[in-house]
Amino acid sequence: MTASEKALRSQRLNQITHEPHSKLDALVKAHAPFETRASFARFVVAQYLFQSELVELYNDAELTAIIADLPARCRAEAARADLADLDTEVPASVAGAVKNPSKARALGWLFVSEGSKLGAAFLIKRAVALELSETFGARHLAEPQGGRAEGWKSFVRTLDALPFTAEEEAEVEQGALEAFNRFTVLLEQAYATEAEPA
Ligand code: HEM
């Protein structure tokens, strides 16, 4: 057995998503979302689209039985309020959202959505320069109740403790990789769309 096979599931997911995460991080920065509110609004459009595609998963009964506070972790409403703060229309949905994934695949998607709250700690600090905050325009980047670190640790602890078949291990990895691909598509789409005048 190699070292990576012995690693915790979450560590394995970190490893396999390291490259897509670096690419996405670079792509976000290439769009300079903190230069202007108009650019930040495009970033929020991508975040809103991504979160709104995950609403069903965050409210799924089977998944909530595993992660009790799952519905409260969803940020679709916060992102929608940010759009309103930024005088930006709620975007139409984009074809290709995840549909009826298996439990393990869904958890891969949620791993990415929850993990993105870690990077959000850095992003919200930069949003302050645009006079945005966790109560205006950058609500979806706010620190979750109970703290970022604790929210992430409890999610990962639960994920790591689940007994998975080999097939489910493959599915959770698939879900995490798909989620990074999807965010990339939505980000490109958001910036390709003409910004609404503020
Ligand atoms: C849609 C998914 C994600 C997006 C859009 C995203 C975006 C970003 C961005 C833009 C940064 C850079 C912040 C800065 O330097 O100003 C960052 C940092 C970070 N992200 Fe993500 N991220 C995502 C998913 C994840 C996941 C799944 C994890 C954990 C498993 C994660 C963990 C981190 C951490 C720890 C940082 C802090 C700095 C670093 O270690 O590079 N992110 N993220």
mmCIF file of C-alpha atoms and ligand atoms in Angstrom:
data_model
loop_
_atom_site.group_PDB
_atom_site.id
_atom_site.type_symbol
_atom_site.label_atom_id
_atom_site.label_comp_id
_atom_site.label_asym_id
_atom_site.label_seq_id
_atom_site.Cartn_x
_atom_site.Cartn_y
_atom_site.Cartn_z
ATOM 1 C CA MET A 1 0.000 0.000 0.000
ATOM 2 C CA THR A 2 1.398 3.382 -0.959
ATOM 3 C CA ALA A 3 1.397 6.424 1.300
ATOM 4 C CA SER A 4 -1.448 8.036 -0.602
ATOM 5 C CA GLU A 5 -3.658 4.964 -0.203
ATOM 6 C CA LYS A 6 -3.182 5.130 3.549
ATOM 7 C CA ALA A 7 -3.929 8.845 3.722
ATOM 8 C CA LEU A 8 -7.246 10.073 5.023
ATOM 9 C CA ARG A 9 -9.931 10.525 2.391
ATOM 10 C CA SER A 10 -9.855 14.319 2.846
ATOM 11 C CA GLN A 11 -6.081 14.338 2.383
ATOM 12 C CA ARG A 12 -6.456 12.342 -0.783
ATOM 13 C CA LEU A 13 -9.071 14.811 -2.023
ATOM 14 C CA ASN A 14 -6.711 17.673 -1.188
ATOM 15 C CA GLN A 15 -3.990 16.002 -3.191
ATOM 16 C CA ILE A 16 -6.026 15.256 -6.289
ATOM 17 C CA THR A 17 -7.556 18.747 -6.341
ATOM 18 C CA HIS A 18 -4.312 20.575 -5.698
ATOM 19 C CA GLU A 19 -3.706 21.284 -9.370
ATOM 20 C CA PRO A 20 -7.280 22.324 -10.260
ATOM 21 C CA HIS A 21 -7.298 24.524 -7.145
ATOM 22 C CA SER A 22 -4.075 26.274 -8.168
ATOM 23 C CA LYS A 23 -5.429 26.830 -11.663
ATOM 24 C CA LEU A 24 -8.729 28.174 -10.364
ATOM 25 C CA ASP A 25 -6.959 30.434 -7.882
ATOM 26 C CA ALA A 26 -4.878 31.839 -10.765
ATOM 27 C CA LEU A 27 -7.970 32.243 -12.930
ATOM 28 C CA VAL A 28 -9.837 34.118 -10.195
ATOM 29 C CA LYS A 29 -6.855 36.431 -9.750
ATOM 30 C CA ALA A 30 -6.505 36.932 -13.523
ATOM 31 C CA HIS A 31 -9.989 38.451 -13.494
ATOM 32 C CA ALA A 32 -8.917 40.903 -10.766
ATOM 33 C CA PRO A 33 -12.174 40.678 -8.808
ATOM 34 C CA PHE A 34 -10.947 43.207 -6.263
ATOM 35 C CA GLU A 35 -10.043 45.952 -8.714
ATOM 36 C CA THR A 36 -13.590 47.229 -9.113
ATOM 37 C CA ARG A 37 -17.040 46.453 -7.805
ATOM 38 C CA ALA A 38 -18.091 45.585 -11.359
ATOM 39 C CA SER A 39 -15.451 42.856 -11.514
ATOM 40 C CA PHE A 40 -16.306 41.639 -8.035
ATOM 41 C CA ALA A 41 -19.969 41.431 -9.094
ATOM 42 C CA ARG A 42 -18.949 39.020 -11.879
ATOM 43 C CA PHE A 43 -17.187 36.869 -9.292
ATOM 44 C CA VAL A 44 -20.347 36.892 -7.172
ATOM 45 C CA VAL A 45 -22.360 35.806 -10.217
ATOM 46 C CA ALA A 46 -20.119 32.723 -10.465
ATOM 47 C CA GLN A 47 -20.381 32.058 -6.743
ATOM 48 C CA TYR A 48 -24.162 32.457 -6.875
ATOM 49 C CA LEU A 49 -24.517 30.091 -9.817
ATOM 50 C CA PHE A 50 -22.306 27.488 -8.150
ATOM 51 C CA GLN A 51 -24.105 27.736 -4.827
ATOM 52 C CA SER A 52 -27.561 27.725 -6.387
ATOM 53 C CA GLU A 53 -26.725 24.490 -8.208
ATOM 54 C CA LEU A 54 -25.884 22.928 -4.848
ATOM 55 C CA VAL A 55 -29.033 23.960 -2.970
ATOM 56 C CA GLU A 56 -30.620 20.548 -3.461
ATOM 57 C CA LEU A 57 -27.556 18.784 -2.131
ATOM 58 C CA TYR A 58 -27.331 21.058 0.917
ATOM 59 C CA ASN A 59 -30.960 20.218 1.684
ATOM 60 C CA ASP A 60 -30.886 16.537 0.797
ATOM 61 C CA ALA A 61 -32.367 14.315 3.506
ATOM 62 C CA GLU A 62 -29.811 11.526 3.161
ATOM 63 C CA LEU A 63 -26.898 13.973 3.275
ATOM 64 C CA THR A 64 -28.374 15.949 6.159
ATOM 65 C CA ALA A 65 -28.619 12.676 8.080
ATOM 66 C CA ILE A 66 -24.823 12.513 7.758
ATOM 67 C CA ILE A 67 -24.059 16.218 8.275
ATOM 68 C CA ALA A 68 -26.764 17.658 10.509
ATOM 69 C CA ASP A 69 -25.994 21.350 9.930
ATOM 70 C CA LEU A 70 -25.737 20.950 6.156
ATOM 71 C CA PRO A 71 -28.719 23.200 5.226
ATOM 72 C CA ALA A 72 -27.283 26.046 7.333
ATOM 73 C CA ARG A 73 -23.975 25.765 5.450
ATOM 74 C CA CYS A 74 -25.533 26.689 2.099
ATOM 75 C CA ARG A 75 -24.569 30.132 0.782
ATOM 76 C CA ALA A 76 -26.962 30.540 -2.134
ATOM 77 C CA GLU A 77 -29.140 33.055 -0.272
ATOM 78 C CA ALA A 78 -26.112 35.028 0.917
ATOM 79 C CA ALA A 79 -24.792 35.194 -2.641
ATOM 80 C CA ARG A 80 -28.206 36.263 -3.913
ATOM 81 C CA ALA A 81 -28.289 39.083 -1.343
ATOM 82 C CA ASP A 82 -24.786 40.098 -2.456
ATOM 83 C CA LEU A 83 -26.024 40.376 -6.035
ATOM 84 C CA ALA A 84 -28.809 42.689 -4.872
ATOM 85 C CA ASP A 85 -26.302 44.789 -2.884
ATOM 86 C CA LEU A 86 -24.201 45.067 -6.030
ATOM 87 C CA ASP A 87 -27.199 46.028 -8.212
ATOM 88 C CA THR A 88 -26.597 42.929 -10.259
ATOM 89 C CA GLU A 89 -29.358 40.810 -11.712
ATOM 90 C CA VAL A 90 -29.753 37.222 -10.617
ATOM 91 C CA PRO A 91 -28.219 35.315 -13.539
ATOM 92 C CA ALA A 92 -30.079 32.675 -15.514
ATOM 93 C CA SER A 93 -28.949 29.156 -14.745
ATOM 94 C CA VAL A 94 -26.261 27.641 -16.948
ATOM 95 C CA ALA A 95 -26.772 24.195 -18.492
ATOM 96 C CA GLY A 96 -24.656 21.402 -17.041
ATOM 97 C CA ALA A 97 -25.414 21.527 -13.301
ATOM 98 C CA VAL A 98 -24.805 18.350 -11.291
ATOM 99 C CA LYS A 99 -27.935 16.208 -11.252
ATOM 100 C CA ASN A 100 -28.919 13.469 -8.812
ATOM 101 C CA PRO A 101 -25.381 12.479 -7.875
ATOM 102 C CA SER A 102 -24.784 9.439 -5.706
ATOM 103 C CA LYS A 103 -24.156 10.132 -2.015
ATOM 104 C CA ALA A 104 -20.374 9.877 -2.340
ATOM 105 C CA ARG A 105 -20.237 11.994 -5.490
ATOM 106 C CA ALA A 106 -22.416 14.631 -3.801
ATOM 107 C CA LEU A 107 -20.012 14.685 -0.866
ATOM 108 C CA GLY A 108 -17.155 15.346 -3.290
ATOM 109 C CA TRP A 109 -19.008 18.423 -4.560
ATOM 110 C CA LEU A 110 -19.759 19.554 -1.024
ATOM 111 C CA PHE A 111 -16.110 19.063 -0.047
ATOM 112 C CA VAL A 112 -15.174 21.669 -2.654
ATOM 113 C CA SER A 113 -17.957 24.068 -1.750
ATOM 114 C CA GLU A 114 -17.105 23.835 1.950
ATOM 115 C CA GLY A 115 -13.366 24.044 1.284
ATOM 116 C CA SER A 116 -13.877 27.231 -0.674
ATOM 117 C CA LYS A 117 -14.853 28.900 2.611
ATOM 118 C CA LEU A 118 -11.192 28.657 3.647
ATOM 119 C CA GLY A 119 -9.956 30.746 0.732
ATOM 120 C CA ALA A 120 -12.880 33.092 1.422
ATOM 121 C CA ALA A 121 -11.072 34.263 4.569
ATOM 122 C CA PHE A 122 -8.457 35.883 2.304
ATOM 123 C CA LEU A 123 -10.969 37.110 -0.220
ATOM 124 C CA ILE A 124 -13.200 38.955 2.242
ATOM 125 C CA LYS A 125 -10.216 40.917 3.528
ATOM 126 C CA ARG A 126 -9.600 42.179 0.011
ATOM 127 C CA ALA A 127 -13.292 42.964 -0.495
ATOM 128 C CA VAL A 128 -13.015 45.532 2.289
ATOM 129 C CA ALA A 129 -11.093 47.806 -0.111
ATOM 130 C CA LEU A 130 -14.263 47.906 -2.250
ATOM 131 C CA GLU A 131 -16.222 48.857 0.885
ATOM 132 C CA LEU A 132 -17.867 45.461 0.948
ATOM 133 C CA SER A 133 -18.302 43.269 3.995
ATOM 134 C CA GLU A 134 -20.032 40.265 5.466
ATOM 135 C CA THR A 135 -23.165 42.391 5.762
ATOM 136 C CA PHE A 136 -23.008 44.067 2.352
ATOM 137 C CA GLY A 137 -21.941 42.678 -0.996
ATOM 138 C CA ALA A 138 -19.597 40.004 0.345
ATOM 139 C CA ARG A 139 -21.987 38.119 2.614
ATOM 140 C CA HIS A 140 -21.225 34.792 0.942
ATOM 141 C CA LEU A 141 -17.575 35.108 2.025
ATOM 142 C CA ALA A 142 -18.486 35.665 5.686
ATOM 143 C CA GLU A 143 -17.080 33.537 8.456
ATOM 144 C CA PRO A 144 -19.619 30.784 9.183
ATOM 145 C CA GLN A 145 -21.241 30.641 12.613
ATOM 146 C CA GLY A 146 -18.952 28.721 14.918
ATOM 147 C CA GLY A 147 -15.868 29.679 12.907
ATOM 148 C CA ARG A 148 -14.261 28.757 9.608
ATOM 149 C CA ALA A 149 -11.741 26.306 10.992
ATOM 150 C CA GLU A 150 -14.250 24.486 13.162
ATOM 151 C CA GLY A 151 -16.838 24.265 10.379
ATOM 152 C CA TRP A 152 -14.258 22.781 8.035
ATOM 153 C CA LYS A 153 -12.795 20.406 10.609
ATOM 154 C CA SER A 154 -16.173 19.001 11.557
ATOM 155 C CA PHE A 155 -17.113 18.515 7.889
ATOM 156 C CA VAL A 156 -13.844 16.717 7.192
ATOM 157 C CA ARG A 157 -14.055 14.596 10.352
ATOM 158 C CA THR A 158 -17.485 13.379 9.308
ATOM 159 C CA LEU A 159 -16.419 12.774 5.710
ATOM 160 C CA ASP A 160 -13.311 10.869 6.764
ATOM 161 C CA ALA A 161 -15.262 8.639 9.156
ATOM 162 C CA LEU A 162 -17.769 7.383 6.569
ATOM 163 C CA PRO A 163 -17.306 3.785 5.481
ATOM 164 C CA PHE A 164 -16.970 3.858 1.681
ATOM 165 C CA THR A 165 -16.687 1.067 -0.831
ATOM 166 C CA ALA A 166 -13.931 1.308 -3.429
ATOM 167 C CA GLU A 167 -16.578 2.489 -5.868
ATOM 168 C CA GLU A 168 -17.658 5.268 -3.517
ATOM 169 C CA GLU A 169 -14.032 6.341 -3.029
ATOM 170 C CA ALA A 170 -13.853 6.815 -6.781
ATOM 171 C CA GLU A 171 -17.165 8.699 -6.774
ATOM 172 C CA VAL A 172 -16.155 11.169 -4.074
ATOM 173 C CA GLU A 173 -12.997 11.955 -6.046
ATOM 174 C CA GLN A 174 -15.023 12.313 -9.226
ATOM 175 C CA GLY A 175 -17.404 14.736 -7.489
ATOM 176 C CA ALA A 176 -14.575 16.915 -6.181
ATOM 177 C CA LEU A 177 -12.919 17.141 -9.591
ATOM 178 C CA GLU A 178 -16.248 17.863 -11.278
ATOM 179 C CA ALA A 179 -16.930 20.673 -8.813
ATOM 180 C CA PHE A 180 -13.648 22.394 -9.659
ATOM 181 C CA ASN A 181 -14.397 22.029 -13.369
ATOM 182 C CA ARG A 182 -17.839 23.410 -12.861
ATOM 183 C CA PHE A 183 -16.706 26.448 -10.919
ATOM 184 C CA THR A 184 -14.187 27.143 -13.666
ATOM 185 C CA VAL A 185 -16.919 26.997 -16.329
ATOM 186 C CA LEU A 186 -19.206 29.266 -14.294
ATOM 187 C CA LEU A 187 -16.420 31.754 -13.638
ATOM 188 C CA GLU A 188 -15.597 31.973 -17.346
ATOM 189 C CA GLN A 189 -19.278 32.349 -18.135
ATOM 190 C CA ALA A 190 -19.747 35.074 -15.517
ATOM 191 C CA TYR A 191 -16.894 37.159 -16.883
ATOM 192 C CA ALA A 192 -17.902 36.544 -20.495
ATOM 193 C CA THR A 193 -21.288 38.096 -19.777
ATOM 194 C CA GLU A 194 -21.490 41.852 -20.127
ATOM 195 C CA ALA A 195 -21.501 43.466 -16.677
ATOM 196 C CA GLU A 196 -24.742 45.219 -15.795
ATOM 197 C CA PRO A 197 -24.163 48.925 -15.248
ATOM 198 C CA ALA A 198 -23.993 49.529 -11.499
HETATM 199 C C1 HEM B 1 -14.955 26.507 -5.876
HETATM 200 C C2 HEM B 1 -13.949 26.164 -5.136
HETATM 201 C C3 HEM B 1 -12.822 27.055 -4.680
HETATM 202 C C4 HEM B 1 -12.499 28.325 -5.057
HETATM 203 C C5 HEM B 1 -13.193 29.240 -6.074
HETATM 204 C C6 HEM B 1 -11.326 28.692 -4.297
HETATM 205 C C7 HEM B 1 -10.658 29.899 -4.435
HETATM 206 C C8 HEM B 1 -9.542 30.261 -3.724
HETATM 207 C C9 HEM B 1 -8.760 31.448 -3.959
HETATM 208 C C10 HEM B 1 -9.039 32.506 -5.020
HETATM 209 C C11 HEM B 1 -7.773 31.458 -3.049
HETATM 210 C C12 HEM B 1 -6.670 32.511 -2.906
HETATM 211 C C13 HEM B 1 -6.987 33.526 -1.852
HETATM 212 C C14 HEM B 1 -5.891 34.599 -1.807
HETATM 213 O O1 HEM B 1 -4.720 34.247 -1.873
HETATM 214 O O2 HEM B 1 -6.238 35.774 -1.759
HETATM 215 C C15 HEM B 1 -7.920 30.279 -2.237
HETATM 216 C C16 HEM B 1 -7.133 29.957 -1.160
HETATM 217 C C17 HEM B 1 -7.301 28.846 -0.372
HETATM 218 N N1 HEM B 1 -8.154 27.799 -0.613
HETATM 219 FE FE1 HEM B 1 -9.497 27.695 -2.078
HETATM 220 N N2 HEM B 1 -10.980 27.670 -3.460
HETATM 221 C C18 HEM B 1 -11.873 26.658 -3.664
HETATM 222 C C19 HEM B 1 -11.872 25.433 -3.047
HETATM 223 C C20 HEM B 1 -11.047 25.077 -1.997
HETATM 224 C C21 HEM B 1 -11.014 23.800 -1.354
HETATM 225 C C22 HEM B 1 -11.838 22.590 -1.742
HETATM 226 C C23 HEM B 1 -10.111 23.887 -0.339
HETATM 227 C C24 HEM B 1 -9.686 22.854 0.654
HETATM 228 C C25 HEM B 1 -9.761 21.598 0.476
HETATM 229 C C26 HEM B 1 -9.554 25.210 -0.368
HETATM 230 C C27 HEM B 1 -8.612 25.686 0.503
HETATM 231 C C28 HEM B 1 -7.979 26.888 0.387
HETATM 232 C C29 HEM B 1 -6.994 27.372 1.343
HETATM 233 C C30 HEM B 1 -6.504 26.654 2.590
HETATM 234 C C31 HEM B 1 -6.570 28.606 0.868
HETATM 235 C C32 HEM B 1 -5.573 29.534 1.522
HETATM 236 C C33 HEM B 1 -4.289 29.756 0.862
HETATM 237 C C34 HEM B 1 -3.655 28.559 0.250
HETATM 238 O O3 HEM B 1 -3.371 27.600 0.956
HETATM 239 O O4 HEM B 1 -3.462 28.583 -0.994
HETATM 240 N N3 HEM B 1 -10.143 25.900 -1.389
HETATM 241 N N4 HEM B 1 -9.000 29.561 -2.686
#
